[in-house]
């Protein structure tokens, strides 16, 4: 067995599929490559909770590409996990067979709690202070994870049934952006968050970090606006600016990349609800997420097996 093997972590999210290739080192790991593809799996989830053929085909195409990359990198260990959309899909077993055939490796459909734990681990693994109280937010395509902990240890882990793809389709599907639509989207998100608010506020936090595409999109907006912090006021200004622009096709004027525009309002509405319900002052961009959490888990398992 190589002393410093390559490992691969694959995250089949409801919006994007991610592949991370890393090499184990004496101090942890070094990232060799990252690959991401917008699959928008949650777009294909019908009202009867079957995933349609178009979404499945997009997933198969992406995983066939990932299989070629895995063949090039030749990792010693691979772990692939699927999240909210496959948790929900009633035809998940059929989908799994096709996805596993395309990828050439087993896929685990993980619970919301497991997903939240991996996200927290990935987001906090490089913390300078191991006793810092943290709140980690991850707005996925079909679920949102909210995790409070101390240092690298999560204490409160929740996976909420809302996500940027689902909210975009429900409130902004035709591409029109209005104050009333944002208000409805925020209100529905708040109904899921509000019953948990006191639990998180009792735990408390020193720092809040965001570990998903919504926060990277806001980072783009920050740079465009030449602002410094992802504050509550800045989140409100982004919402007001989106309403002023009035349509999704104009959101590039906020500095957003093309691949972030399609579900931006859905994610922003959820973040606005989180910010208001939990009284969040500022949010930092997390340095890791679920796939980094997978890498840390694999390295820990390898270390125990060698002990």
Short mmCIF file of C-alpha atoms in Angstrom, two decimals:
data_model
loop_
_atom_site.label_atom_id
_atom_site.label_comp_id
_atom_site.label_asym_id
_atom_site.label_seq_id
_atom_site.Cartn_x
_atom_site.Cartn_y
_atom_site.Cartn_z
CA UNK A 1 0.00 0.00 0.00
CA UNK A 2 1.42 3.46 -0.92
CA UNK A 3 2.50 5.56 2.05
CA UNK A 4 0.72 8.64 0.67
CA UNK A 5 -2.10 7.34 -1.53
CA UNK A 6 -4.53 9.28 -3.65
CA UNK A 7 -8.14 9.28 -2.50
CA UNK A 8 -11.34 10.43 -4.18
CA UNK A 9 -14.45 11.96 -2.60
CA UNK A 10 -17.60 12.31 -4.70
CA UNK A 11 -20.66 14.31 -3.62
CA UNK A 12 -23.85 13.81 -5.64
CA UNK A 13 -25.69 16.94 -4.60
CA UNK A 14 -29.15 18.03 -5.68
CA UNK A 15 -27.71 20.93 -7.70
CA UNK A 16 -24.13 19.96 -8.54
CA UNK A 17 -22.02 16.80 -8.57
CA UNK A 18 -18.49 17.23 -7.16
CA UNK A 19 -15.34 15.13 -7.46
CA UNK A 20 -12.36 15.90 -5.25
CA UNK A 21 -9.02 14.10 -5.70
CA UNK A 22 -6.58 14.40 -2.80
CA UNK A 23 -3.24 12.92 -1.81
CA UNK A 24 -2.63 11.86 1.77
CA UNK A 25 0.37 13.56 3.39
CA UNK A 26 2.11 13.27 6.73
CA UNK A 27 0.13 16.33 7.93
CA UNK A 28 -3.24 15.49 6.39
CA UNK A 29 -3.89 15.82 2.67
CA UNK A 30 -3.19 17.93 -0.40
CA UNK A 31 -5.90 18.57 -2.99
CA UNK A 32 -4.80 17.53 -6.47
CA UNK A 33 -7.93 18.32 -8.44
CA UNK A 34 -11.54 19.47 -8.14
CA UNK A 35 -14.25 18.85 -10.70
CA UNK A 36 -17.82 20.15 -10.56
CA UNK A 37 -20.75 19.75 -12.92
CA UNK A 38 -24.19 21.34 -12.67
CA UNK A 39 -26.60 18.41 -12.90
CA UNK A 40 -29.65 20.07 -11.27
CA UNK A 41 -30.92 16.68 -10.11
CA UNK A 42 -33.66 18.26 -7.98
CA UNK A 43 -35.13 19.86 -11.12
CA UNK A 44 -36.28 16.39 -12.15
CA UNK A 45 -38.14 15.47 -8.97
CA UNK A 46 -41.83 15.14 -9.83
CA UNK A 47 -44.75 15.70 -7.44
CA UNK A 48 -45.04 11.92 -6.93
CA UNK A 49 -41.34 11.90 -5.90
CA UNK A 50 -40.13 10.04 -8.96
CA UNK A 51 -37.01 11.43 -10.58
CA UNK A 52 -37.56 11.97 -14.30
CA UNK A 53 -35.47 10.44 -17.08
CA UNK A 54 -33.91 13.75 -18.15
CA UNK A 55 -32.41 14.34 -14.70
CA UNK A 56 -31.23 10.73 -14.45
CA UNK A 57 -29.58 11.02 -17.88
CA UNK A 58 -27.77 14.20 -16.80
CA UNK A 59 -26.48 12.37 -13.75
CA UNK A 60 -25.34 9.36 -15.78
CA UNK A 61 -23.49 11.59 -18.25
CA UNK A 62 -21.68 13.40 -15.43
CA UNK A 63 -20.74 10.17 -13.65
CA UNK A 64 -19.40 8.66 -16.87
CA UNK A 65 -17.10 11.69 -17.10
CA UNK A 66 -16.10 11.24 -13.46
CA UNK A 67 -15.31 7.56 -14.17
CA UNK A 68 -12.82 8.64 -16.85
CA UNK A 69 -11.17 11.03 -14.39
CA UNK A 70 -10.94 8.32 -11.74
CA UNK A 71 -9.26 6.08 -14.29
CA UNK A 72 -6.74 8.85 -14.98
CA UNK A 73 -5.98 9.61 -11.33
CA UNK A 74 -6.12 6.00 -10.09
CA UNK A 75 -7.07 6.73 -6.44
CA UNK A 76 -6.50 3.94 -3.95
CA UNK A 77 -9.77 4.70 -2.16
CA UNK A 78 -13.05 6.16 -3.43
CA UNK A 79 -16.15 7.16 -1.51
CA UNK A 80 -19.27 8.47 -3.22
CA UNK A 81 -22.34 9.74 -1.38
CA UNK A 82 -25.74 10.99 -2.56
CA UNK A 83 -27.90 13.43 -0.64
CA UNK A 84 -31.40 14.94 -0.50
CA UNK A 85 -32.81 14.25 -3.97
CA UNK A 86 -31.94 10.57 -3.88
CA UNK A 87 -33.15 10.38 -0.27
CA UNK A 88 -36.53 11.59 -1.53
CA UNK A 89 -36.80 9.80 -4.88
CA UNK A 90 -39.11 6.78 -4.72
CA UNK A 91 -37.30 5.25 -7.73
CA UNK A 92 -33.93 5.59 -6.01
CA UNK A 93 -32.97 1.93 -6.44
CA UNK A 94 -33.33 2.12 -10.22
CA UNK A 95 -31.36 5.37 -10.24
CA UNK A 96 -28.62 3.89 -8.07
CA UNK A 97 -28.11 0.99 -10.45
CA UNK A 98 -27.66 3.33 -13.40
CA UNK A 99 -25.44 5.74 -11.47
CA UNK A 100 -23.23 2.99 -10.05
CA UNK A 101 -22.88 1.39 -13.48
CA UNK A 102 -21.79 4.73 -14.97
CA UNK A 103 -19.36 5.57 -12.16
CA UNK A 104 -18.05 2.06 -11.60
CA UNK A 105 -18.11 2.32 -7.80
CA UNK A 106 -20.73 1.93 -5.02
CA UNK A 107 -22.81 4.94 -3.98
CA UNK A 108 -24.15 5.52 -0.46
CA UNK A 109 -27.36 7.50 0.05
CA UNK A 110 -26.63 9.20 3.36
CA UNK A 111 -29.08 10.56 5.92
CA UNK A 112 -29.54 14.28 6.50
CA UNK A 113 -27.81 13.99 9.88
CA UNK A 114 -24.81 12.21 8.36
CA UNK A 115 -24.66 14.83 5.61
CA UNK A 116 -24.73 17.62 8.21
CA UNK A 117 -21.91 15.99 10.18
CA UNK A 118 -19.70 15.63 7.10
CA UNK A 119 -20.36 19.24 6.08
CA UNK A 120 -19.41 20.47 9.55
CA UNK A 121 -16.24 18.39 9.54
CA UNK A 122 -15.23 19.69 6.12
CA UNK A 123 -15.98 23.30 7.05
CA UNK A 124 -14.13 23.30 10.39
CA UNK A 125 -11.20 20.90 9.87
CA UNK A 126 -8.68 23.71 9.33
CA UNK A 127 -9.79 25.90 12.24
CA UNK A 128 -6.99 27.74 14.01
CA UNK A 129 -8.93 27.62 17.31
CA UNK A 130 -10.29 24.22 18.25
CA UNK A 131 -12.51 25.76 20.96
CA UNK A 132 -14.29 28.30 18.79
CA UNK A 133 -18.10 28.09 18.76
CA UNK A 134 -19.23 27.65 15.15
CA UNK A 135 -22.44 27.80 13.13
CA UNK A 136 -22.15 26.20 9.69
CA UNK A 137 -24.77 26.71 6.96
CA UNK A 138 -25.05 24.71 3.74
CA UNK A 139 -27.86 25.60 1.32
CA UNK A 140 -28.03 22.66 -1.06
CA UNK A 141 -30.30 22.05 -4.01
CA UNK A 142 -33.01 20.21 -2.05
CA UNK A 143 -31.97 20.44 1.60
CA UNK A 144 -30.34 22.96 3.91
CA UNK A 145 -28.03 21.87 6.71
CA UNK A 146 -27.63 23.99 9.85
CA UNK A 147 -24.97 22.77 12.29
CA UNK A 148 -23.73 24.29 15.55
CA UNK A 149 -20.66 23.01 17.34
CA UNK A 150 -17.47 23.75 19.21
CA UNK A 151 -14.28 23.54 17.18
CA UNK A 152 -14.48 20.45 15.00
CA UNK A 153 -17.17 18.75 17.12
CA UNK A 154 -20.78 19.23 15.95
CA UNK A 155 -23.43 19.45 18.68
CA UNK A 156 -26.69 20.43 16.92
CA UNK A 157 -27.22 18.93 13.45
CA UNK A 158 -30.34 19.55 11.39
CA UNK A 159 -31.16 18.94 7.74
CA UNK A 160 -34.14 21.04 6.64
CA UNK A 161 -36.45 20.20 3.75
CA UNK A 162 -35.67 23.22 1.58
CA UNK A 163 -33.03 24.01 -1.01
CA UNK A 164 -32.06 26.53 -3.66
CA UNK A 165 -33.27 24.46 -6.65
CA UNK A 166 -36.59 23.58 -5.02
CA UNK A 167 -37.19 27.18 -3.83
CA UNK A 168 -36.19 28.61 -7.22
CA UNK A 169 -38.67 26.33 -8.98
CA UNK A 170 -41.42 27.06 -6.47
CA UNK A 171 -41.11 30.84 -6.27
CA UNK A 172 -39.08 32.08 -9.27
CA UNK A 173 -39.62 29.42 -11.92
CA UNK A 174 -40.55 31.81 -14.73
CA UNK A 175 -37.49 33.96 -14.01
CA UNK A 176 -39.42 36.95 -12.67
CA UNK A 177 -38.22 38.47 -9.39
CA UNK A 178 -40.60 40.51 -7.23
CA UNK A 179 -40.79 41.64 -3.62
CA UNK A 180 -43.92 39.50 -3.09
CA UNK A 181 -42.19 36.38 -4.37
CA UNK A 182 -39.19 36.93 -2.11
CA UNK A 183 -41.53 37.53 0.83
CA UNK A 184 -43.37 34.26 0.17
CA UNK A 185 -40.11 32.31 -0.25
CA UNK A 186 -38.65 33.75 2.96
CA UNK A 187 -41.86 33.13 4.89
CA UNK A 188 -41.99 29.47 3.89
CA UNK A 189 -38.31 28.98 4.79
CA UNK A 190 -38.88 30.73 8.11
CA UNK A 191 -41.64 28.26 8.99
CA UNK A 192 -39.02 25.48 8.93
CA UNK A 193 -36.30 27.45 10.73
CA UNK A 194 -38.23 29.33 13.43
CA UNK A 195 -39.07 26.26 15.60
CA UNK A 196 -35.32 25.53 15.87
CA UNK A 197 -34.10 29.08 16.46
CA UNK A 198 -33.99 28.93 20.26
CA UNK A 199 -31.97 25.69 20.17
CA UNK A 200 -29.26 27.28 18.02
CA UNK A 201 -29.27 30.57 19.91
CA UNK A 202 -28.92 28.72 23.22
CA UNK A 203 -25.87 26.91 21.85
CA UNK A 204 -24.45 30.18 20.51
CA UNK A 205 -21.57 30.81 18.12
CA UNK A 206 -18.56 33.05 17.62
CA UNK A 207 -18.39 32.58 13.86
CA UNK A 208 -20.87 31.71 11.10
CA UNK A 209 -19.63 30.20 7.86
CA UNK A 210 -21.40 29.20 4.67
CA UNK A 211 -20.33 26.06 2.82
CA UNK A 212 -22.33 26.00 -0.42
CA UNK A 213 -22.77 27.69 -3.79
CA UNK A 214 -25.11 30.39 -2.48
CA UNK A 215 -22.26 31.76 -0.36
CA UNK A 216 -19.76 31.57 -3.22
CA UNK A 217 -22.28 33.48 -5.36
CA UNK A 218 -22.56 36.16 -2.66
CA UNK A 219 -18.76 36.32 -2.55
CA UNK A 220 -18.92 37.21 -6.25
CA UNK A 221 -21.46 39.93 -5.42
CA UNK A 222 -19.19 41.23 -2.65
CA UNK A 223 -16.27 41.64 -5.05
CA UNK A 224 -18.49 43.30 -7.66
CA UNK A 225 -19.88 45.76 -5.09
CA UNK A 226 -16.42 46.28 -3.58
CA UNK A 227 -17.90 45.47 -0.19
CA UNK A 228 -15.97 43.80 2.62
CA UNK A 229 -18.30 41.57 4.62
CA UNK A 230 -21.25 39.28 3.97
CA UNK A 231 -23.31 41.14 6.55
CA UNK A 232 -27.03 41.11 7.20
CA UNK A 233 -27.24 44.55 5.55
CA UNK A 234 -25.37 43.26 2.48
CA UNK A 235 -27.73 40.26 2.17
CA UNK A 236 -30.67 42.68 2.29
CA UNK A 237 -29.04 44.89 -0.36
CA UNK A 238 -28.55 41.89 -2.65
CA UNK A 239 -32.20 41.01 -2.31
CA UNK A 240 -33.27 44.59 -3.02
CA UNK A 241 -30.99 44.74 -6.06
CA UNK A 242 -32.34 41.44 -7.44
CA UNK A 243 -35.90 42.77 -7.06
CA UNK A 244 -34.87 46.02 -8.76
CA UNK A 245 -33.43 44.07 -11.72
CA UNK A 246 -36.68 42.09 -11.88
CA UNK A 247 -35.55 39.01 -13.80
CA UNK A 248 -33.06 36.17 -13.47
CA UNK A 249 -31.50 36.94 -16.85
CA UNK A 250 -30.32 40.33 -15.54
CA UNK A 251 -28.59 39.00 -12.41
CA UNK A 252 -25.19 39.03 -14.12
CA UNK A 253 -25.30 42.79 -13.41
CA UNK A 254 -24.68 41.89 -9.75
CA UNK A 255 -21.37 40.26 -10.66
CA UNK A 256 -22.72 36.71 -10.66
CA UNK A 257 -21.18 34.07 -12.88
CA UNK A 258 -23.50 32.44 -15.42
CA UNK A 259 -23.46 29.07 -13.61
CA UNK A 260 -24.59 30.68 -10.34
CA UNK A 261 -27.49 32.74 -11.69
CA UNK A 262 -30.12 30.03 -12.22
CA UNK A 263 -30.79 29.24 -8.53
CA UNK A 264 -29.46 32.39 -6.88
CA UNK A 265 -32.80 33.82 -5.73
CA UNK A 266 -33.92 30.51 -4.23
CA UNK A 267 -30.74 30.29 -2.19
CA UNK A 268 -30.78 33.96 -1.23
CA UNK A 269 -34.35 33.70 0.10
CA UNK A 270 -33.38 30.76 2.30
CA UNK A 271 -30.29 32.60 3.55
CA UNK A 272 -32.37 35.69 4.30
CA UNK A 273 -34.74 33.57 6.41
CA UNK A 274 -31.80 31.96 8.24
CA UNK A 275 -30.23 35.35 8.88
CA UNK A 276 -33.40 36.84 10.30
CA UNK A 277 -34.57 33.82 12.33
CA UNK A 278 -31.16 33.24 13.90
CA UNK A 279 -30.11 36.92 14.11
CA UNK A 280 -26.90 36.28 12.16
CA UNK A 281 -24.71 39.38 11.87
CA UNK A 282 -22.11 38.25 9.31
CA UNK A 283 -21.21 35.10 7.37
CA UNK A 284 -17.75 33.97 6.29
CA UNK A 285 -17.07 31.64 3.38
CA UNK A 286 -16.18 28.15 4.63
CA UNK A 287 -12.93 26.59 3.41
CA UNK A 288 -14.49 23.14 3.02
CA UNK A 289 -17.78 21.28 2.73
CA UNK A 290 -19.16 17.74 2.43
CA UNK A 291 -16.45 16.39 0.09
CA UNK A 292 -13.67 17.68 2.34
CA UNK A 293 -15.50 16.02 5.23
CA UNK A 294 -15.44 12.75 3.28
CA UNK A 295 -11.69 13.08 2.76
CA UNK A 296 -11.10 13.63 6.48
CA UNK A 297 -13.27 10.61 7.28
CA UNK A 298 -11.36 8.37 4.87
CA UNK A 299 -8.01 9.55 6.23
CA UNK A 300 -9.15 8.91 9.82
CA UNK A 301 -10.30 5.40 8.88
CA UNK A 302 -6.98 4.72 7.15
CA UNK A 303 -5.04 5.96 10.18
CA UNK A 304 -7.01 3.66 12.49
CA UNK A 305 -6.46 0.69 10.18
CA UNK A 306 -2.70 1.29 10.20
CA UNK A 307 -2.46 1.76 13.98
#
